[in-house]
């Protein structure tokens, strides 16, 4: 997939009216706080619906809404995408027709690599679980719906626990029904994802990687809820279920978040995003747009060469940073505006 044209209004600190990235690999270069990262975030939000922070964070200070628009070329034709963001919500359109996030799943979209990805490896279980849930939701609209339904029941059940926990049975049944389907989705997805992750990780110079789901409920969520009911009433919260599970990445059989060096964690984080890109490529039968934020940060020369070789083989990829690789077309960014030669 290729991004032909990107426009925006009032998105973060961007001031550009139009950006036309060239085919193949290109770079946007500029100093700190000039809008490079926000350019990639705006494109990624428009193509996937994913965003960093809340809605108010996406809107330029003092403005009431932000607007994003883009034209993309795919194997199925040219599509015009539009997103309107307000503090109260967001709306999407494809070819001028209203759609939801489900409509964006029909397009290859984009994959964004950023320095913050290392927190998926070294950070909390919430970060790892969130990565897995967002990734699965890109392949299954039903999975996103299951998560929403589960979280709604979970809030109601926790409220009941804080009030003493009388009448939990109906909520236990609903939570177990949604939760067990979520866990089944996760297991099936990892069976597809992990061989690709292993291959990419080795190609980046890693020695091999594994992953396992650490599930708090064991084989049966309903039975686990009943077994922990007394403690849950005392603590006023649900202690087992997919909202408490962890995705453990393993290097040499040891949990990466505890034992990986910074360099090992950075390589694994990079492998996760490239594996995501490859799996989406397989799913849509064409590659998503690849976006690389601060592409060279904390990467040695060998890994820089590996990521550049991968990006150069794609129909389109955009990287941003303080400098550009040799031989790559360059645009400059200053004060939220992109300036391209010609």
mmCIF file of C-alpha atoms in Angstrom:
data_model
loop_
_atom_site.group_PDB
_atom_site.id
_atom_site.type_symbol
_atom_site.label_atom_id
_atom_site.label_comp_id
_atom_site.label_asym_id
_atom_site.label_seq_id
_atom_site.Cartn_x
_atom_site.Cartn_y
_atom_site.Cartn_z
ATOM 1 C CA UNK A 1 0.000 0.000 0.000
ATOM 2 C CA UNK A 2 1.155 3.543 -0.743
ATOM 3 C CA UNK A 3 0.232 6.875 0.821
ATOM 4 C CA UNK A 4 -0.254 9.321 -2.041
ATOM 5 C CA UNK A 5 -1.278 12.420 -0.088
ATOM 6 C CA UNK A 6 -1.694 13.422 3.565
ATOM 7 C CA UNK A 7 -3.413 16.545 4.858
ATOM 8 C CA UNK A 8 -4.223 17.707 8.379
ATOM 9 C CA UNK A 9 -5.628 20.535 10.439
ATOM 10 C CA UNK A 10 -4.904 21.173 14.143
ATOM 11 C CA UNK A 11 -3.246 17.794 14.780
ATOM 12 C CA UNK A 12 -0.780 18.236 17.637
ATOM 13 C CA UNK A 13 1.961 20.669 16.520
ATOM 14 C CA UNK A 14 1.698 20.012 12.777
ATOM 15 C CA UNK A 15 1.321 23.059 10.525
ATOM 16 C CA UNK A 16 1.622 21.425 7.102
ATOM 17 C CA UNK A 17 -1.214 21.663 4.589
ATOM 18 C CA UNK A 18 -0.093 18.747 2.411
ATOM 19 C CA UNK A 19 2.577 16.033 2.352
ATOM 20 C CA UNK A 20 3.205 13.807 -0.668
ATOM 21 C CA UNK A 21 5.711 11.106 0.247
ATOM 22 C CA UNK A 22 7.542 9.555 -2.703
ATOM 23 C CA UNK A 23 7.524 5.887 -3.628
ATOM 24 C CA UNK A 24 9.975 3.545 -1.972
ATOM 25 C CA UNK A 25 11.961 4.548 1.107
ATOM 26 C CA UNK A 26 12.122 8.245 1.980
ATOM 27 C CA UNK A 27 13.223 10.268 4.994
ATOM 28 C CA UNK A 28 11.931 13.287 6.886
ATOM 29 C CA UNK A 29 14.774 15.006 8.733
ATOM 30 C CA UNK A 30 14.673 17.807 11.302
ATOM 31 C CA UNK A 31 15.655 18.913 14.764
ATOM 32 C CA UNK A 32 13.919 17.969 17.991
ATOM 33 C CA UNK A 33 10.310 19.127 18.591
ATOM 34 C CA UNK A 34 9.746 20.042 14.932
ATOM 35 C CA UNK A 35 6.857 17.592 14.441
ATOM 36 C CA UNK A 36 8.535 14.534 12.897
ATOM 37 C CA UNK A 37 7.055 12.029 15.352
ATOM 38 C CA UNK A 38 3.654 13.715 15.193
ATOM 39 C CA UNK A 39 3.684 13.431 11.407
ATOM 40 C CA UNK A 40 4.046 9.659 11.675
ATOM 41 C CA UNK A 41 1.476 9.464 14.474
ATOM 42 C CA UNK A 42 -1.040 11.408 12.404
ATOM 43 C CA UNK A 43 -0.560 9.150 9.391
ATOM 44 C CA UNK A 44 -0.760 6.023 11.564
ATOM 45 C CA UNK A 45 -3.918 7.212 13.324
ATOM 46 C CA UNK A 46 -5.600 7.938 10.004
ATOM 47 C CA UNK A 47 -4.704 4.532 8.534
ATOM 48 C CA UNK A 48 -5.327 2.342 11.600
ATOM 49 C CA UNK A 49 -7.255 4.286 14.254
ATOM 50 C CA UNK A 50 -4.430 3.682 16.753
ATOM 51 C CA UNK A 51 -3.254 6.680 18.771
ATOM 52 C CA UNK A 52 -0.895 7.539 21.609
ATOM 53 C CA UNK A 53 -2.701 9.239 24.492
ATOM 54 C CA UNK A 54 -6.249 10.520 24.774
ATOM 55 C CA UNK A 55 -8.298 12.427 22.251
ATOM 56 C CA UNK A 56 -7.504 15.815 23.770
ATOM 57 C CA UNK A 57 -3.791 15.043 23.330
ATOM 58 C CA UNK A 58 -4.270 14.826 19.553
ATOM 59 C CA UNK A 59 -5.769 18.319 19.190
ATOM 60 C CA UNK A 60 -3.664 21.466 18.961
ATOM 61 C CA UNK A 61 -3.907 23.483 22.186
ATOM 62 C CA UNK A 62 -6.733 26.012 22.044
ATOM 63 C CA UNK A 63 -8.574 24.297 19.172
ATOM 64 C CA UNK A 64 -11.825 22.358 19.361
ATOM 65 C CA UNK A 65 -11.069 19.571 16.900
ATOM 66 C CA UNK A 66 -8.422 18.031 14.644
ATOM 67 C CA UNK A 67 -8.867 16.707 11.130
ATOM 68 C CA UNK A 68 -6.825 14.199 9.119
ATOM 69 C CA UNK A 69 -7.227 13.262 5.461
ATOM 70 C CA UNK A 70 -5.308 10.957 3.177
ATOM 71 C CA UNK A 71 -5.389 9.223 -0.164
ATOM 72 C CA UNK A 72 -3.948 5.709 -0.368
ATOM 73 C CA UNK A 73 -3.368 3.323 -3.234
ATOM 74 C CA UNK A 74 -3.912 -0.387 -2.656
ATOM 75 C CA UNK A 75 -4.226 -3.480 -4.820
ATOM 76 C CA UNK A 76 -7.994 -2.905 -4.717
ATOM 77 C CA UNK A 77 -7.803 0.716 -5.898
ATOM 78 C CA UNK A 78 -7.487 4.230 -4.473
ATOM 79 C CA UNK A 79 -9.222 5.116 -1.199
ATOM 80 C CA UNK A 80 -9.767 8.478 0.486
ATOM 81 C CA UNK A 81 -9.632 8.334 4.280
ATOM 82 C CA UNK A 82 -10.778 10.995 6.731
ATOM 83 C CA UNK A 83 -10.717 11.260 10.529
ATOM 84 C CA UNK A 84 -12.253 13.972 12.715
ATOM 85 C CA UNK A 85 -11.168 14.130 16.360
ATOM 86 C CA UNK A 86 -12.895 16.030 19.167
ATOM 87 C CA UNK A 87 -12.560 15.711 22.960
ATOM 88 C CA UNK A 88 -15.855 13.798 22.927
ATOM 89 C CA UNK A 89 -14.997 11.242 20.245
ATOM 90 C CA UNK A 90 -13.781 10.569 16.734
ATOM 91 C CA UNK A 91 -15.339 9.677 13.402
ATOM 92 C CA UNK A 92 -13.905 8.044 10.292
ATOM 93 C CA UNK A 93 -14.880 8.119 6.634
ATOM 94 C CA UNK A 94 -13.724 6.043 3.678
ATOM 95 C CA UNK A 95 -14.519 7.526 0.273
ATOM 96 C CA UNK A 96 -16.783 10.088 1.967
ATOM 97 C CA UNK A 97 -18.903 7.353 3.614
ATOM 98 C CA UNK A 98 -19.000 7.067 7.427
ATOM 99 C CA UNK A 99 -17.275 4.000 8.820
ATOM 100 C CA UNK A 100 -15.943 2.746 12.115
ATOM 101 C CA UNK A 101 -12.641 1.211 13.071
ATOM 102 C CA UNK A 102 -13.895 -2.036 11.543
ATOM 103 C CA UNK A 103 -13.837 -0.391 8.114
ATOM 104 C CA UNK A 104 -10.123 0.340 8.460
ATOM 105 C CA UNK A 105 -9.414 -3.365 9.011
ATOM 106 C CA UNK A 106 -10.147 -4.021 5.330
ATOM 107 C CA UNK A 107 -7.057 -2.011 4.330
ATOM 108 C CA UNK A 108 -3.413 -2.944 4.991
ATOM 109 C CA UNK A 109 -2.909 0.241 7.039
ATOM 110 C CA UNK A 110 0.491 0.975 8.538
ATOM 111 C CA UNK A 111 2.953 -0.299 11.128
ATOM 112 C CA UNK A 112 4.741 2.274 13.285
ATOM 113 C CA UNK A 113 8.150 1.502 14.810
ATOM 114 C CA UNK A 114 9.134 3.869 17.609
ATOM 115 C CA UNK A 115 11.708 4.044 20.434
ATOM 116 C CA UNK A 116 8.875 3.494 22.932
ATOM 117 C CA UNK A 117 8.357 -0.054 21.592
ATOM 118 C CA UNK A 118 11.093 -1.267 23.939
ATOM 119 C CA UNK A 119 8.606 -0.821 26.809
ATOM 120 C CA UNK A 120 6.610 -3.722 25.369
ATOM 121 C CA UNK A 121 9.608 -5.889 26.245
ATOM 122 C CA UNK A 122 10.930 -4.247 29.419
ATOM 123 C CA UNK A 123 7.780 -2.629 30.783
ATOM 124 C CA UNK A 124 4.727 -3.829 32.653
ATOM 125 C CA UNK A 125 2.458 -6.742 31.905
ATOM 126 C CA UNK A 126 -0.143 -4.146 30.898
ATOM 127 C CA UNK A 127 2.185 -2.960 28.118
ATOM 128 C CA UNK A 128 2.775 -6.495 26.820
ATOM 129 C CA UNK A 129 -0.886 -7.457 27.077
ATOM 130 C CA UNK A 130 -1.923 -4.217 25.376
ATOM 131 C CA UNK A 131 0.459 -4.877 22.494
ATOM 132 C CA UNK A 132 -1.017 -8.345 21.974
ATOM 133 C CA UNK A 133 -4.627 -7.152 22.200
ATOM 134 C CA UNK A 134 -4.129 -4.274 19.748
ATOM 135 C CA UNK A 135 -2.367 -6.573 17.322
ATOM 136 C CA UNK A 136 -5.041 -9.279 17.367
ATOM 137 C CA UNK A 137 -7.746 -6.623 16.942
ATOM 138 C CA UNK A 138 -6.126 -5.641 13.621
ATOM 139 C CA UNK A 139 -7.021 -9.067 12.275
ATOM 140 C CA UNK A 140 -10.372 -9.611 13.967
ATOM 141 C CA UNK A 141 -13.173 -7.119 14.522
ATOM 142 C CA UNK A 142 -14.832 -9.724 16.753
ATOM 143 C CA UNK A 143 -11.837 -9.747 19.083
ATOM 144 C CA UNK A 144 -12.108 -5.993 19.598
ATOM 145 C CA UNK A 145 -15.799 -6.433 20.388
ATOM 146 C CA UNK A 146 -15.036 -9.206 22.857
ATOM 147 C CA UNK A 147 -12.544 -7.007 24.702
ATOM 148 C CA UNK A 148 -15.102 -4.199 24.994
ATOM 149 C CA UNK A 149 -17.789 -6.571 26.268
ATOM 150 C CA UNK A 150 -15.401 -8.177 28.742
ATOM 151 C CA UNK A 151 -14.230 -4.828 30.110
ATOM 152 C CA UNK A 152 -17.833 -3.676 30.582
ATOM 153 C CA UNK A 153 -18.734 -6.806 32.572
ATOM 154 C CA UNK A 154 -15.473 -6.521 34.525
ATOM 155 C CA UNK A 155 -16.305 -2.952 35.641
ATOM 156 C CA UNK A 156 -19.770 -4.034 36.757
ATOM 157 C CA UNK A 157 -18.436 -7.064 38.591
ATOM 158 C CA UNK A 158 -15.768 -5.011 40.380
ATOM 159 C CA UNK A 159 -18.390 -2.473 41.437
ATOM 160 C CA UNK A 160 -20.460 -5.312 42.897
ATOM 161 C CA UNK A 161 -17.421 -6.699 44.734
ATOM 162 C CA UNK A 162 -16.820 -3.310 46.341
ATOM 163 C CA UNK A 163 -20.416 -3.399 47.591
ATOM 164 C CA UNK A 164 -19.984 -6.797 49.263
ATOM 165 C CA UNK A 165 -20.187 -9.202 46.332
ATOM 166 C CA UNK A 166 -23.762 -10.422 46.653
ATOM 167 C CA UNK A 167 -25.256 -11.757 43.406
ATOM 168 C CA UNK A 168 -21.985 -12.447 41.598
ATOM 169 C CA UNK A 169 -23.165 -15.573 39.801
ATOM 170 C CA UNK A 170 -24.627 -13.904 36.707
ATOM 171 C CA UNK A 171 -21.550 -11.694 36.275
ATOM 172 C CA UNK A 172 -19.269 -14.703 36.749
ATOM 173 C CA UNK A 173 -21.020 -16.496 33.892
ATOM 174 C CA UNK A 174 -20.740 -13.511 31.533
ATOM 175 C CA UNK A 175 -17.115 -12.777 32.439
ATOM 176 C CA UNK A 176 -16.141 -16.420 31.936
ATOM 177 C CA UNK A 177 -17.934 -16.609 28.575
ATOM 178 C CA UNK A 178 -16.175 -13.561 27.141
ATOM 179 C CA UNK A 179 -12.877 -14.238 28.896
ATOM 180 C CA UNK A 180 -12.448 -17.811 27.701
ATOM 181 C CA UNK A 181 -13.064 -16.763 24.088
ATOM 182 C CA UNK A 182 -10.473 -13.988 24.468
ATOM 183 C CA UNK A 183 -7.933 -16.459 25.810
ATOM 184 C CA UNK A 184 -8.641 -18.869 22.944
ATOM 185 C CA UNK A 185 -8.096 -16.081 20.411
ATOM 186 C CA UNK A 186 -4.751 -15.221 22.032
ATOM 187 C CA UNK A 187 -3.522 -18.819 21.917
ATOM 188 C CA UNK A 188 -4.502 -19.285 18.269
ATOM 189 C CA UNK A 189 -2.948 -15.981 17.247
ATOM 190 C CA UNK A 190 0.370 -16.674 18.962
ATOM 191 C CA UNK A 191 0.600 -20.019 17.166
ATOM 192 C CA UNK A 192 0.663 -18.012 13.881
ATOM 193 C CA UNK A 193 2.731 -15.082 15.104
ATOM 194 C CA UNK A 194 5.578 -16.735 16.983
ATOM 195 C CA UNK A 195 7.214 -18.590 14.042
ATOM 196 C CA UNK A 196 7.378 -15.285 12.139
ATOM 197 C CA UNK A 197 8.772 -13.483 15.197
ATOM 198 C CA UNK A 198 11.434 -16.171 15.605
ATOM 199 C CA UNK A 199 12.507 -15.879 11.958
ATOM 200 C CA UNK A 200 12.677 -12.069 12.046
ATOM 201 C CA UNK A 201 14.541 -12.029 15.355
ATOM 202 C CA UNK A 202 17.233 -14.359 14.020
ATOM 203 C CA UNK A 203 17.538 -12.248 10.860
ATOM 204 C CA UNK A 204 18.239 -9.227 13.087
ATOM 205 C CA UNK A 205 21.059 -11.045 14.828
ATOM 206 C CA UNK A 206 19.133 -12.433 17.781
ATOM 207 C CA UNK A 207 19.792 -15.973 18.991
ATOM 208 C CA UNK A 208 16.156 -16.984 19.087
ATOM 209 C CA UNK A 209 13.104 -15.920 21.024
ATOM 210 C CA UNK A 210 10.137 -17.614 22.603
ATOM 211 C CA UNK A 211 6.930 -16.432 24.186
ATOM 212 C CA UNK A 212 4.307 -17.864 26.441
ATOM 213 C CA UNK A 213 0.987 -16.733 27.832
ATOM 214 C CA UNK A 214 0.946 -16.625 31.613
ATOM 215 C CA UNK A 215 -2.754 -17.123 32.357
ATOM 216 C CA UNK A 216 -4.070 -16.392 35.826
ATOM 217 C CA UNK A 217 -7.181 -18.534 35.450
ATOM 218 C CA UNK A 218 -5.665 -21.846 34.394
ATOM 219 C CA UNK A 219 -7.870 -24.220 32.397
ATOM 220 C CA UNK A 220 -11.260 -22.824 33.474
ATOM 221 C CA UNK A 221 -12.087 -19.177 34.174
ATOM 222 C CA UNK A 222 -15.436 -19.813 35.849
ATOM 223 C CA UNK A 223 -13.894 -22.284 38.301
ATOM 224 C CA UNK A 224 -11.037 -19.850 38.993
ATOM 225 C CA UNK A 225 -13.502 -17.037 39.749
ATOM 226 C CA UNK A 226 -15.330 -19.223 42.231
ATOM 227 C CA UNK A 227 -12.072 -20.328 43.859
ATOM 228 C CA UNK A 228 -10.918 -16.733 44.413
ATOM 229 C CA UNK A 229 -14.326 -15.285 45.380
ATOM 230 C CA UNK A 230 -13.467 -14.856 49.073
ATOM 231 C CA UNK A 231 -10.229 -12.985 48.409
ATOM 232 C CA UNK A 232 -11.888 -10.897 45.707
ATOM 233 C CA UNK A 233 -14.608 -9.754 48.118
ATOM 234 C CA UNK A 234 -11.925 -8.741 50.605
ATOM 235 C CA UNK A 235 -9.958 -6.792 47.985
ATOM 236 C CA UNK A 236 -12.889 -5.468 45.972
ATOM 237 C CA UNK A 237 -11.552 -6.482 42.556
ATOM 238 C CA UNK A 238 -11.442 -9.390 40.113
ATOM 239 C CA UNK A 239 -8.097 -11.163 40.518
ATOM 240 C CA UNK A 240 -8.149 -13.701 37.662
ATOM 241 C CA UNK A 241 -8.919 -13.479 33.969
ATOM 242 C CA UNK A 242 -7.416 -12.199 30.715
ATOM 243 C CA UNK A 243 -7.191 -8.655 32.141
ATOM 244 C CA UNK A 244 -4.519 -9.955 34.554
ATOM 245 C CA UNK A 245 -2.612 -12.270 32.207
ATOM 246 C CA UNK A 246 0.878 -11.636 30.874
ATOM 247 C CA UNK A 247 2.663 -12.274 27.593
ATOM 248 C CA UNK A 248 6.170 -13.381 28.534
ATOM 249 C CA UNK A 249 8.936 -13.024 25.937
ATOM 250 C CA UNK A 250 11.748 -15.495 26.520
ATOM 251 C CA UNK A 251 15.419 -15.141 25.594
ATOM 252 C CA UNK A 252 17.444 -18.297 26.275
ATOM 253 C CA UNK A 253 14.403 -19.501 28.198
ATOM 254 C CA UNK A 254 14.423 -16.550 30.626
ATOM 255 C CA UNK A 255 11.848 -13.725 30.829
ATOM 256 C CA UNK A 256 13.138 -10.818 28.737
ATOM 257 C CA UNK A 257 11.610 -8.131 30.966
ATOM 258 C CA UNK A 258 13.826 -9.343 33.829
ATOM 259 C CA UNK A 259 17.023 -10.500 32.165
ATOM 260 C CA UNK A 260 17.379 -8.831 28.737
ATOM 261 C CA UNK A 261 20.013 -6.165 28.206
ATOM 262 C CA UNK A 262 18.941 -2.880 26.659
ATOM 263 C CA UNK A 263 20.376 -3.961 23.319
ATOM 264 C CA UNK A 264 18.620 -7.335 23.420
ATOM 265 C CA UNK A 265 15.330 -5.663 24.342
ATOM 266 C CA UNK A 266 15.679 -3.157 21.494
ATOM 267 C CA UNK A 267 16.318 -5.962 18.997
ATOM 268 C CA UNK A 268 13.305 -7.899 20.264
ATOM 269 C CA UNK A 269 11.071 -4.809 20.113
ATOM 270 C CA UNK A 270 12.164 -4.221 16.518
ATOM 271 C CA UNK A 271 11.481 -7.868 15.679
ATOM 272 C CA UNK A 272 7.963 -7.599 17.143
ATOM 273 C CA UNK A 273 7.057 -4.722 14.828
ATOM 274 C CA UNK A 274 8.613 -6.293 11.741
ATOM 275 C CA UNK A 275 6.812 -9.561 12.486
ATOM 276 C CA UNK A 276 3.585 -7.570 12.798
ATOM 277 C CA UNK A 277 4.314 -6.017 9.391
ATOM 278 C CA UNK A 278 4.987 -9.390 7.783
ATOM 279 C CA UNK A 279 1.862 -10.988 9.227
ATOM 280 C CA UNK A 280 -0.296 -8.108 8.000
ATOM 281 C CA UNK A 281 1.391 -8.439 4.609
ATOM 282 C CA UNK A 282 0.392 -12.108 4.494
ATOM 283 C CA UNK A 283 -3.139 -11.314 5.629
ATOM 284 C CA UNK A 284 -3.803 -8.565 3.056
ATOM 285 C CA UNK A 285 -1.537 -9.967 0.337
ATOM 286 C CA UNK A 286 0.220 -6.592 0.102
ATOM 287 C CA UNK A 287 2.507 -4.797 2.569
ATOM 288 C CA UNK A 288 1.282 -2.080 4.928
ATOM 289 C CA UNK A 289 2.997 1.290 4.933
ATOM 290 C CA UNK A 290 6.069 1.104 7.184
ATOM 291 C CA UNK A 291 6.751 4.115 9.447
ATOM 292 C CA UNK A 292 10.031 4.361 11.366
ATOM 293 C CA UNK A 293 10.401 6.948 14.121
ATOM 294 C CA UNK A 294 13.982 7.864 15.135
ATOM 295 C CA UNK A 295 15.030 4.916 12.996
ATOM 296 C CA UNK A 296 18.667 4.697 14.137
ATOM 297 C CA UNK A 297 18.225 5.235 17.891
ATOM 298 C CA UNK A 298 20.012 2.574 19.990
ATOM 299 C CA UNK A 299 20.624 0.358 16.940
ATOM 300 C CA UNK A 300 24.108 -0.790 15.986
ATOM 301 C CA UNK A 301 25.309 -0.655 12.389
ATOM 302 C CA UNK A 302 24.314 -4.235 11.578
ATOM 303 C CA UNK A 303 20.726 -3.752 12.723
ATOM 304 C CA UNK A 304 20.484 -0.391 10.968
ATOM 305 C CA UNK A 305 21.497 -2.113 7.738
ATOM 306 C CA UNK A 306 18.961 -4.891 8.324
ATOM 307 C CA UNK A 307 16.023 -2.537 8.875
ATOM 308 C CA UNK A 308 17.023 -0.374 5.906
ATOM 309 C CA UNK A 309 17.289 -3.423 3.638
ATOM 310 C CA UNK A 310 13.791 -4.492 4.680
ATOM 311 C CA UNK A 311 12.351 -0.996 4.179
ATOM 312 C CA UNK A 312 13.969 -0.512 0.769
ATOM 313 C CA UNK A 313 12.272 -3.649 -0.549
ATOM 314 C CA UNK A 314 8.790 -2.227 0.174
ATOM 315 C CA UNK A 315 6.577 -0.161 -2.136
ATOM 316 C CA UNK A 316 6.768 2.631 0.433
ATOM 317 C CA UNK A 317 8.334 3.338 3.811
ATOM 318 C CA UNK A 318 8.900 6.625 5.652
ATOM 319 C CA UNK A 319 11.564 7.140 8.292
ATOM 320 C CA UNK A 320 12.191 10.194 10.429
ATOM 321 C CA UNK A 321 15.218 11.234 12.445
ATOM 322 C CA UNK A 322 17.980 13.754 12.938
ATOM 323 C CA UNK A 323 19.707 12.418 9.834
ATOM 324 C CA UNK A 324 18.919 10.272 6.812
ATOM 325 C CA UNK A 325 20.661 7.193 5.404
ATOM 326 C CA UNK A 326 22.872 7.789 2.418
ATOM 327 C CA UNK A 327 21.074 7.691 -0.926
ATOM 328 C CA UNK A 328 17.543 8.063 0.471
ATOM 329 C CA UNK A 329 15.305 10.934 -0.781
ATOM 330 C CA UNK A 330 14.990 13.560 1.964
ATOM 331 C CA UNK A 331 12.362 16.074 3.070
ATOM 332 C CA UNK A 332 13.054 18.555 5.849
ATOM 333 C CA UNK A 333 10.733 19.403 8.734
ATOM 334 C CA UNK A 334 10.685 22.641 10.682
ATOM 335 C CA UNK A 335 7.935 24.186 12.796
ATOM 336 C CA UNK A 336 5.469 21.456 11.889
ATOM 337 C CA UNK A 337 5.920 21.968 8.123
ATOM 338 C CA UNK A 338 7.431 19.432 5.704
ATOM 339 C CA UNK A 339 9.597 20.872 2.914
ATOM 340 C CA UNK A 340 10.476 18.567 0.022
ATOM 341 C CA UNK A 341 12.700 19.375 -2.923
ATOM 342 C CA UNK A 342 10.660 20.150 -6.038
#
